[in-house]
PDB file of C-alpha atoms in Angstrom:
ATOM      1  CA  UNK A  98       0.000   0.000   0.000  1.00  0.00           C
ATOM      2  CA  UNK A  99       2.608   2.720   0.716  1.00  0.00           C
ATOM      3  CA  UNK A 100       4.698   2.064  -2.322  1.00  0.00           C
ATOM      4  CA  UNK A 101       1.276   2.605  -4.710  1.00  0.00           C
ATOM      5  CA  UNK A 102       0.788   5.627  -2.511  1.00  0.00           C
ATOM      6  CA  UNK A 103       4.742   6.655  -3.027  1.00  0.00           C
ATOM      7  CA  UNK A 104       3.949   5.899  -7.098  1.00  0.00           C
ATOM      8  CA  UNK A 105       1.227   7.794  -7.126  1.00  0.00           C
ATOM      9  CA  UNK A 106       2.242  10.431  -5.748  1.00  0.00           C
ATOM     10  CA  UNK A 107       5.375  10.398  -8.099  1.00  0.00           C
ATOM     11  CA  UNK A 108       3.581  10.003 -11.341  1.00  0.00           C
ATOM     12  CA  UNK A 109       0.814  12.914 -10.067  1.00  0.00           C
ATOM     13  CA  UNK A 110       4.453  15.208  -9.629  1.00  0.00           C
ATOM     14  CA  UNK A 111       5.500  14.097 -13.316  1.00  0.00           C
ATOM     15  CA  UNK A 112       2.437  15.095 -14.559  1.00  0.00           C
ATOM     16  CA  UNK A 113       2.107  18.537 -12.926  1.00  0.00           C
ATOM     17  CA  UNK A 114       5.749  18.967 -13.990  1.00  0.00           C
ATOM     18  CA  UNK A 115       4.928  18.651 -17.684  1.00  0.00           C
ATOM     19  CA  UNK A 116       1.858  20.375 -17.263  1.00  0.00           C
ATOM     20  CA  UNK A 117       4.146  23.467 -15.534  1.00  0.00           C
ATOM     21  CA  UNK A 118       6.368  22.968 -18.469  1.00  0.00           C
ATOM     22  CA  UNK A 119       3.918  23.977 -21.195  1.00  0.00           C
ATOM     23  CA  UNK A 120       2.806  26.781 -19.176  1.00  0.00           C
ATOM     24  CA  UNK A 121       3.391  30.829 -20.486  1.00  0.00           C
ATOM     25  CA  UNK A 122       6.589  31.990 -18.672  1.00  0.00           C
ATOM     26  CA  UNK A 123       4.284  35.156 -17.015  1.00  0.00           C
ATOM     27  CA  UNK A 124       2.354  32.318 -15.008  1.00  0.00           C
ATOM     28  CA  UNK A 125       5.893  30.565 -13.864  1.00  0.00           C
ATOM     29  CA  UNK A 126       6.979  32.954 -11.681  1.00  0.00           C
ATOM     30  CA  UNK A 127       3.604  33.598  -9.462  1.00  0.00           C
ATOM     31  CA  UNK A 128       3.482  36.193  -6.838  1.00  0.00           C
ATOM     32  CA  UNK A 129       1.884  36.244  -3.542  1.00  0.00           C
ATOM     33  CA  UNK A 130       0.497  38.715  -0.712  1.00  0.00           C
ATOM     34  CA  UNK A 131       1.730  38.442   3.001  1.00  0.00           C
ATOM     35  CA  UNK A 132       0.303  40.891   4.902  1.00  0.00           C
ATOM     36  CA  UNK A 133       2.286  40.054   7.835  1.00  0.00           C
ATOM     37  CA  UNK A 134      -0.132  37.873  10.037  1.00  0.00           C
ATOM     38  CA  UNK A 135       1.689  35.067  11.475  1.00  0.00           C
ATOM     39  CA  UNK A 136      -0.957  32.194  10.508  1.00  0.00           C
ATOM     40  CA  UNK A 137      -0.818  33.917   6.784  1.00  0.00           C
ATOM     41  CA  UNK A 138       2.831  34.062   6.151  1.00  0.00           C
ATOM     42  CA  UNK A 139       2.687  30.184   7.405  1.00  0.00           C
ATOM     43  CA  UNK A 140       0.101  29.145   4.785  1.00  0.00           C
ATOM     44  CA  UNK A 141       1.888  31.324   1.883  1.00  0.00           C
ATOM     45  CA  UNK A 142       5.286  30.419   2.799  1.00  0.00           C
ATOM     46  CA  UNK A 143       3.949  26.832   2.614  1.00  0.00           C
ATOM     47  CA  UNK A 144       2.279  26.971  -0.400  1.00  0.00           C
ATOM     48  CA  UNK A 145       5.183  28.734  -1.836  1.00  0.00           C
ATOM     49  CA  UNK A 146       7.463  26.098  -0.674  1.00  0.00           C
ATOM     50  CA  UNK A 147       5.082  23.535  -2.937  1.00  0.00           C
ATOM     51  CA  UNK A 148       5.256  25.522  -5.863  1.00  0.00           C
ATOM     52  CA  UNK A 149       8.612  25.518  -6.271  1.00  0.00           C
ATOM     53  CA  UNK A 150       8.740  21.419  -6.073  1.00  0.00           C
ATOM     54  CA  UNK A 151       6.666  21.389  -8.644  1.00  0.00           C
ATOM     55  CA  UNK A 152       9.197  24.026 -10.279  1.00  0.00           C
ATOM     56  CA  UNK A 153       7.578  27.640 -10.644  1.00  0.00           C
ATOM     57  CA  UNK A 154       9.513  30.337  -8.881  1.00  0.00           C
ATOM     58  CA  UNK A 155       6.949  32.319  -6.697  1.00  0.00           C
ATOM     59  CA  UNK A 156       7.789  35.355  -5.138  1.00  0.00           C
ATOM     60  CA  UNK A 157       6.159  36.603  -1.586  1.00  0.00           C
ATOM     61  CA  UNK A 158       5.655  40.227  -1.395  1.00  0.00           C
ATOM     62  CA  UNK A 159       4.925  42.043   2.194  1.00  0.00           C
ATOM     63  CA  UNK A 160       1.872  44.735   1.739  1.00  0.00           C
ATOM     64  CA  UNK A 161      -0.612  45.725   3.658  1.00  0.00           C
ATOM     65  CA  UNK A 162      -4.516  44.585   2.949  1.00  0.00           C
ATOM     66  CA  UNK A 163      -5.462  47.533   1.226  1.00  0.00           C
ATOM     67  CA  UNK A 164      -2.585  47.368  -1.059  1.00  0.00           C
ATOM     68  CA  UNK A 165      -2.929  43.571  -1.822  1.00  0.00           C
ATOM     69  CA  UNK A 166      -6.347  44.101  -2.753  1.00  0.00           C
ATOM     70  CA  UNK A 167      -5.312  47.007  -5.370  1.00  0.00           C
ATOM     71  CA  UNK A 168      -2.429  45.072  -6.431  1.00  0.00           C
ATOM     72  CA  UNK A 169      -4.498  42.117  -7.187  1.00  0.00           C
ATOM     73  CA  UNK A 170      -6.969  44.219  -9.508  1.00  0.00           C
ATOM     74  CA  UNK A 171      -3.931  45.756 -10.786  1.00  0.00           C
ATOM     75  CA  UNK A 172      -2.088  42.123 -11.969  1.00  0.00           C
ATOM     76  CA  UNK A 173       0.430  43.034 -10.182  1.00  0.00           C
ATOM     77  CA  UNK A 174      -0.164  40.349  -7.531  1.00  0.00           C
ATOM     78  CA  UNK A 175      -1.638  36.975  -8.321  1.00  0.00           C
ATOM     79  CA  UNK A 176      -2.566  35.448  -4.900  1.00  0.00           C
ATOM     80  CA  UNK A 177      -3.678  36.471  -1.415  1.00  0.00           C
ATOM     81  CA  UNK A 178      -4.542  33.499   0.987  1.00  0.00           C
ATOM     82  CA  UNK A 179      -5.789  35.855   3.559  1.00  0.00           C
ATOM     83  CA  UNK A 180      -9.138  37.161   2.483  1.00  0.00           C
ATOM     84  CA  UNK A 181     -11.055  36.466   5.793  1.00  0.00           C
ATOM     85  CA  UNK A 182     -14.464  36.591   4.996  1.00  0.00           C
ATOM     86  CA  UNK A 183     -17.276  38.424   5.747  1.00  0.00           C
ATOM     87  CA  UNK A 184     -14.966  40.674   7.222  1.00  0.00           C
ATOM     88  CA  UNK A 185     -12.694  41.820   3.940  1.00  0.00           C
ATOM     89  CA  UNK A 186     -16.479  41.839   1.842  1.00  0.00           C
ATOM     90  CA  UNK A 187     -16.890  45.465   1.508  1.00  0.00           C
ATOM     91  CA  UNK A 188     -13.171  45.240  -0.171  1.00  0.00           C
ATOM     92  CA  UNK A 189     -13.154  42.166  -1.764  1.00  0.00           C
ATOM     93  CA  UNK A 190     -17.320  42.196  -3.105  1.00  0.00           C
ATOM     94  CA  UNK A 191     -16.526  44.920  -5.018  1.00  0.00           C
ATOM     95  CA  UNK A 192     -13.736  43.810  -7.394  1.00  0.00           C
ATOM     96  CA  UNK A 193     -15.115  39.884  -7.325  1.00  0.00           C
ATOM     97  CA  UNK A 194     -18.359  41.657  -9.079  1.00  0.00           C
ATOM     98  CA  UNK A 195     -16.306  44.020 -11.236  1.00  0.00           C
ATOM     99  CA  UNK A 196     -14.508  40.860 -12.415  1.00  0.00           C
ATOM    100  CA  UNK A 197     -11.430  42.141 -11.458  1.00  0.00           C
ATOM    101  CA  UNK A 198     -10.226  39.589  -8.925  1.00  0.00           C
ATOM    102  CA  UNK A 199     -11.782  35.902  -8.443  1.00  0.00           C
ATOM    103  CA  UNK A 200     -12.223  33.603  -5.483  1.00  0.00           C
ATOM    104  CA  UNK A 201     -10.309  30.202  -6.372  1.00  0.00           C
ATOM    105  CA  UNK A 202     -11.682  28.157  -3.155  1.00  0.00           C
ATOM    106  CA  UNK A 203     -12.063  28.485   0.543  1.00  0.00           C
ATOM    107  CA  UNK A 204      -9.103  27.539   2.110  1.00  0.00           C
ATOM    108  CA  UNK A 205     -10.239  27.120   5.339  1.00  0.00           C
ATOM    109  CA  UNK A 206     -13.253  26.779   7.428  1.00  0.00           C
ATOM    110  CA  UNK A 207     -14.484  27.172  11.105  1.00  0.00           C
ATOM    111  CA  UNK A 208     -12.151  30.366  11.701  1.00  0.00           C
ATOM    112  CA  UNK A 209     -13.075  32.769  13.984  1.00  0.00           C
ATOM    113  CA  UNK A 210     -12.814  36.368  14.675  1.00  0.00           C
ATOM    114  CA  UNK A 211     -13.644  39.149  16.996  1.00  0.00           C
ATOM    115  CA  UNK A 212     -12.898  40.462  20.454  1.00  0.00           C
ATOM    116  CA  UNK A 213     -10.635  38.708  22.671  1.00  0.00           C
ATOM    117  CA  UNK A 214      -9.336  38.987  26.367  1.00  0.00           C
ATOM    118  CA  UNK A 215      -7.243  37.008  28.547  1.00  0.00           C
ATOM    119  CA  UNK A 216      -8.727  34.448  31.010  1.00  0.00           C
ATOM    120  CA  UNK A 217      -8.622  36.276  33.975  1.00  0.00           C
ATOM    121  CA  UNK A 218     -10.277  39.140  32.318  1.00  0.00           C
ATOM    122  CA  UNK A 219     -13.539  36.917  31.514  1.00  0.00           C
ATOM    123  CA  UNK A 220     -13.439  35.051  34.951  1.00  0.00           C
ATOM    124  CA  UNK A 221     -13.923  38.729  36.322  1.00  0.00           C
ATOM    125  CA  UNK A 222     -16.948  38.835  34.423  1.00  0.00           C
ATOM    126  CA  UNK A 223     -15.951  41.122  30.794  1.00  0.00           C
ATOM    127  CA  UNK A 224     -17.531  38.073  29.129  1.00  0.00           C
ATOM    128  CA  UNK A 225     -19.333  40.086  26.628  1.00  0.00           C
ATOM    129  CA  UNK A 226     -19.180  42.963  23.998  1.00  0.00           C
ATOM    130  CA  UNK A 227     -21.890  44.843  26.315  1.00  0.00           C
ATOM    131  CA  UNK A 228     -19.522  44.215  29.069  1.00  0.00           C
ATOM    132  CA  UNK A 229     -16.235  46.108  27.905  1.00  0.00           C
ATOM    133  CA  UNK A 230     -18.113  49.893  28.792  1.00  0.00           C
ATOM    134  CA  UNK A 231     -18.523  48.148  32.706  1.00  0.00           C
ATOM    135  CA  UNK A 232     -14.680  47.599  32.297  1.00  0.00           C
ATOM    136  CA  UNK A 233     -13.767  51.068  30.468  1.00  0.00           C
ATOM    137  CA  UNK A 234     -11.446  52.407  33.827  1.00  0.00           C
ATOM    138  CA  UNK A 235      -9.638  48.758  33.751  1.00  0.00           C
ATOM    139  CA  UNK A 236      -9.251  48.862  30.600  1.00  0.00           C
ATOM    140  CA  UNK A 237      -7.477  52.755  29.917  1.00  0.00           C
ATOM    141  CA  UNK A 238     -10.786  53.219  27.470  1.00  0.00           C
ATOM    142  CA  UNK A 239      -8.577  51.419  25.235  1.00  0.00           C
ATOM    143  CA  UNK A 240      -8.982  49.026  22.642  1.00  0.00           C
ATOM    144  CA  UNK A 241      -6.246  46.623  20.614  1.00  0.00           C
ATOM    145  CA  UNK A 242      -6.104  46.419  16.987  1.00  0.00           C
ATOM    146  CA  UNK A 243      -3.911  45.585  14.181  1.00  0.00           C
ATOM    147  CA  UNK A 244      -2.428  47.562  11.455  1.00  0.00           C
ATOM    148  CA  UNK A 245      -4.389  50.617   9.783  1.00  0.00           C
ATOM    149  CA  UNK A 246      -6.637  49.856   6.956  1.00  0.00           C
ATOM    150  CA  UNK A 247      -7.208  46.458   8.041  1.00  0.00           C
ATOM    151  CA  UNK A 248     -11.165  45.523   7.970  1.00  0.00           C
ATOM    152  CA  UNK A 249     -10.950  44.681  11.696  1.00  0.00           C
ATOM    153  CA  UNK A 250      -9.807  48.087  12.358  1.00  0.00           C
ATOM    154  CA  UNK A 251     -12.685  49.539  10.352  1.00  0.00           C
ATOM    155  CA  UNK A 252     -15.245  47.645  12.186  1.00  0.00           C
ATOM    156  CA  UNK A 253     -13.708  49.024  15.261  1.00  0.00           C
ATOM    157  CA  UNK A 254     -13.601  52.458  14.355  1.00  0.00           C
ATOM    158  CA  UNK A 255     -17.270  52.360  13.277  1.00  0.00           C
ATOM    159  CA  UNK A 256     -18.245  50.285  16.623  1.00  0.00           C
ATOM    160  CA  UNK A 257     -16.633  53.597  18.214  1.00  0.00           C
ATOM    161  CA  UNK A 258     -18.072  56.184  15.881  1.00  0.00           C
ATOM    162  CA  UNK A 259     -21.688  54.605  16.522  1.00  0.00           C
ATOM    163  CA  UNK A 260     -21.143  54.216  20.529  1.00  0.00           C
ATOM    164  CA  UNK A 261     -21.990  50.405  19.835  1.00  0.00           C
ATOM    165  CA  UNK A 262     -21.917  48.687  23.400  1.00  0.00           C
ATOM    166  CA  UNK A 263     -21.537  51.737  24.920  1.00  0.00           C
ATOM    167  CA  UNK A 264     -18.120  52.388  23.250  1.00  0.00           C
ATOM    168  CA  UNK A 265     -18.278  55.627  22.230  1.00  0.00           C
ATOM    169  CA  UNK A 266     -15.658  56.756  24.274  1.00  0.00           C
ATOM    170  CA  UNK A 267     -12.667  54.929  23.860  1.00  0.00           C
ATOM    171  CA  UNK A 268      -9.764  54.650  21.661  1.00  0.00           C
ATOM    172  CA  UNK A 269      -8.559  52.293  19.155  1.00  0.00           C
ATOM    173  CA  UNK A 270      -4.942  51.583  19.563  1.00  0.00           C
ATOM    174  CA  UNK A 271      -3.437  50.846  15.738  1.00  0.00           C
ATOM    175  CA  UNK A 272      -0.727  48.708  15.605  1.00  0.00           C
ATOM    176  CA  UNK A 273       1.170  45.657  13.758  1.00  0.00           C
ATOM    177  CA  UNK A 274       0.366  42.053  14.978  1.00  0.00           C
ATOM    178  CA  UNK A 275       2.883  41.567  16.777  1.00  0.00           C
ATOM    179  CA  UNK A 276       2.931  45.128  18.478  1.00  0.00           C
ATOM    180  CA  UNK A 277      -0.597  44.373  19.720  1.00  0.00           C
ATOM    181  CA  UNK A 278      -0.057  40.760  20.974  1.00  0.00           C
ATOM    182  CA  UNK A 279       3.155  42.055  22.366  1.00  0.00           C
ATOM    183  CA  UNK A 280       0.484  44.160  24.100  1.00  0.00           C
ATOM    184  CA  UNK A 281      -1.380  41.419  25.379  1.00  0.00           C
ATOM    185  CA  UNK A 282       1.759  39.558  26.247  1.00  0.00           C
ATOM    186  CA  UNK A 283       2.858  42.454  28.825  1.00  0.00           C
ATOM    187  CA  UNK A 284      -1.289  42.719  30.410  1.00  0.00           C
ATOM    188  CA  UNK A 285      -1.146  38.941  30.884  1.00  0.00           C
ATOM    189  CA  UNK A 286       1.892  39.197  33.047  1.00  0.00           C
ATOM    190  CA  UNK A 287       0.948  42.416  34.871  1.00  0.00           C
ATOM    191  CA  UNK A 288      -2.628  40.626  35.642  1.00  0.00           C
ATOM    192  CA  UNK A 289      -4.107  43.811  34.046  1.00  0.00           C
ATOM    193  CA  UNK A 290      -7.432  43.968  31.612  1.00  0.00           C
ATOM    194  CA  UNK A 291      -7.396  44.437  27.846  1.00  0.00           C
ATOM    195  CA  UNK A 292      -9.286  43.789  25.130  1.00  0.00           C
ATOM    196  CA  UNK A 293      -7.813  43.205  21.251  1.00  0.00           C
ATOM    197  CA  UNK A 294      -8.603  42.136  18.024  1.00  0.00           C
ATOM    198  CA  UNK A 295      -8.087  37.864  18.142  1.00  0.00           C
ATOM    199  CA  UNK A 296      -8.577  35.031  15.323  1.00  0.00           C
ATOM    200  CA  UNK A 297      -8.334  31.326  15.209  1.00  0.00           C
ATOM    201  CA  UNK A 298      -6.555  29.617  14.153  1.00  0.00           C
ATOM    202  CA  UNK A 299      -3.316  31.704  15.348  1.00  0.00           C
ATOM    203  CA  UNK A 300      -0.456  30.993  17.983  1.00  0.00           C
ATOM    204  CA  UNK A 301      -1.322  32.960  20.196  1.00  0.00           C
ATOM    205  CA  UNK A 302      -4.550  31.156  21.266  1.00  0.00           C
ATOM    206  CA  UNK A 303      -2.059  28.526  22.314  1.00  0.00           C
ATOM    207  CA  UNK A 304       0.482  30.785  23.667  1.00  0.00           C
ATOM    208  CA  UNK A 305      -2.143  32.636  26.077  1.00  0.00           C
ATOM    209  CA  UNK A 306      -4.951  31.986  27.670  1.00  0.00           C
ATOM    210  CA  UNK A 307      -8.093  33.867  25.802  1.00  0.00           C
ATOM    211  CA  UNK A 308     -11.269  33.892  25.786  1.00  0.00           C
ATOM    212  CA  UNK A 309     -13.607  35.161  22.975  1.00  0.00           C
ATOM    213  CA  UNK A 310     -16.218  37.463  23.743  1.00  0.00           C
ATOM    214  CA  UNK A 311     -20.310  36.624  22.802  1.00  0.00           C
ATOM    215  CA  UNK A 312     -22.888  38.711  21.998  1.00  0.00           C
ATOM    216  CA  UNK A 313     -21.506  41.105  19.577  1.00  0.00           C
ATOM    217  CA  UNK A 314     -24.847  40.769  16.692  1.00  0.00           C
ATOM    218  CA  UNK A 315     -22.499  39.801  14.144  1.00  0.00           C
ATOM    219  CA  UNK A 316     -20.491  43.297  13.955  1.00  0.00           C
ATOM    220  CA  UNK A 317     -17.571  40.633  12.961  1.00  0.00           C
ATOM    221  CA  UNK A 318     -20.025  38.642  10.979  1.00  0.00           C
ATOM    222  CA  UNK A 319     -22.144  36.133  11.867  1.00  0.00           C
ATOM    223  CA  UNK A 320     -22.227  33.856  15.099  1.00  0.00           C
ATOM    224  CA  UNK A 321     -19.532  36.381  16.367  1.00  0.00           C
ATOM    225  CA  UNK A 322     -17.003  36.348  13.821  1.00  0.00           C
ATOM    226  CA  UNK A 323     -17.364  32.703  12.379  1.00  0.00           C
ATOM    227  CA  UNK A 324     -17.514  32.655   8.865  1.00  0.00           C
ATOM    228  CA  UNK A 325     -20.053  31.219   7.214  1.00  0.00           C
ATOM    229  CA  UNK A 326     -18.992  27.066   6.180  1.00  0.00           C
TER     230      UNK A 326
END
């Protein structure tokens, strides 16, 4: 049984080879979008890593989401594996109608998004989105987010703008990934409150304890930040 498998395999690589092979040399050298998220420059550095087994020479470019998104109507990139969706829609619908850009497949299901805190945080009872105004003094009136232009961001600035759960008065706090979870990192060990911008699957659910915080009506998208399957 393994050595059919092994063949298999083998004679499926020969085939994409040749099929590479006859290819036009523009869509050899393919070129992808990491916009610096730790679980997304895993998935493109793998799938860059397969490419060039099967003997294409891809190229991984570092740009923000509202650059990748121009650069893929512009042709300029040719892949983004990072389109978390509903949350990127008012980008992405857009350019998908236009027929400017195109959705190959979903690469993966049961994600989630949305408001995070540590542990501790939702032991003490900030278990909800309606609960972070109770905690506004432990909290500085602050909020955690990633870089600017990101669609989390948005949806936090408009939470803000709107006074959703009572937010009205505090202040999003714009950063990279890994300034924000370095964030995190430094409440966690102080035993202090915060509340930032989380997804699954990423390290840092394994690194910290977090909890994910319920009844936000679908600001993040439906059942709070899960994407639809």
């Amino acid at each position: 049984m393994k050595i059919k498998i092994a063949t298999g395999m083998l004679t499926a690589f020969a085939m994409m080879s040749q099929a590479h092979a006859a290819e036009p040399a523009a869509c050899q050298a393919p070129t992808f979008s990491d916009v610096g998220w730790t679980d997304i420059s895993a998935t493109t550095a793998t799938s860059a890593i397969l490419l060039e087994a099967l003997g294409y020479k891809p190229e991984i470019q570092i740009l923000s989401v509202a650059v990748t998104f121009e650069s893929l109507k512009k042709g300029d990139t040719d892949i983004f594996l990072g389109n978390w969706m509903p949350l990127q829609e008012a980008t992405q619908k857009p350019l998908v109608d236009a027929g400017e850009i195109e959705v190959v497949a979903t690469n993966l299901e049961g994600a989630l998004i949305g408001y995070a805190v540590p542990a501790k945080s939702y032991e003490a009872g900030l278990k909800t989105y309606a609960d972070i105004a109770k905690f506004k003094d432990q909290l500085g009136g602050k909020i955690y987010g990633i870089e600017a232009g990101s669609g989390a961001n948005g949806t936090i600035l408009k939470m803000i703008d709107e006074d959703m759960f009572g937010l009205g008065g505090f202040e999003l706090v714009e950063s990279s990934e890994q300034g924000m979870l370095a964030q995190v990192q430094r409440a966690i060990g102080s035993g202090n409150d915060i509340v930032f911008f989380g997804w699954r699957p990423h390290p840092m659910n394994v690194r910290y304890e977090l909890e994910y915080l319920s009844e936000g009506n679908d600001v993040f998208g439906p059942e709070d930040g899960a994407p639809p399957s």
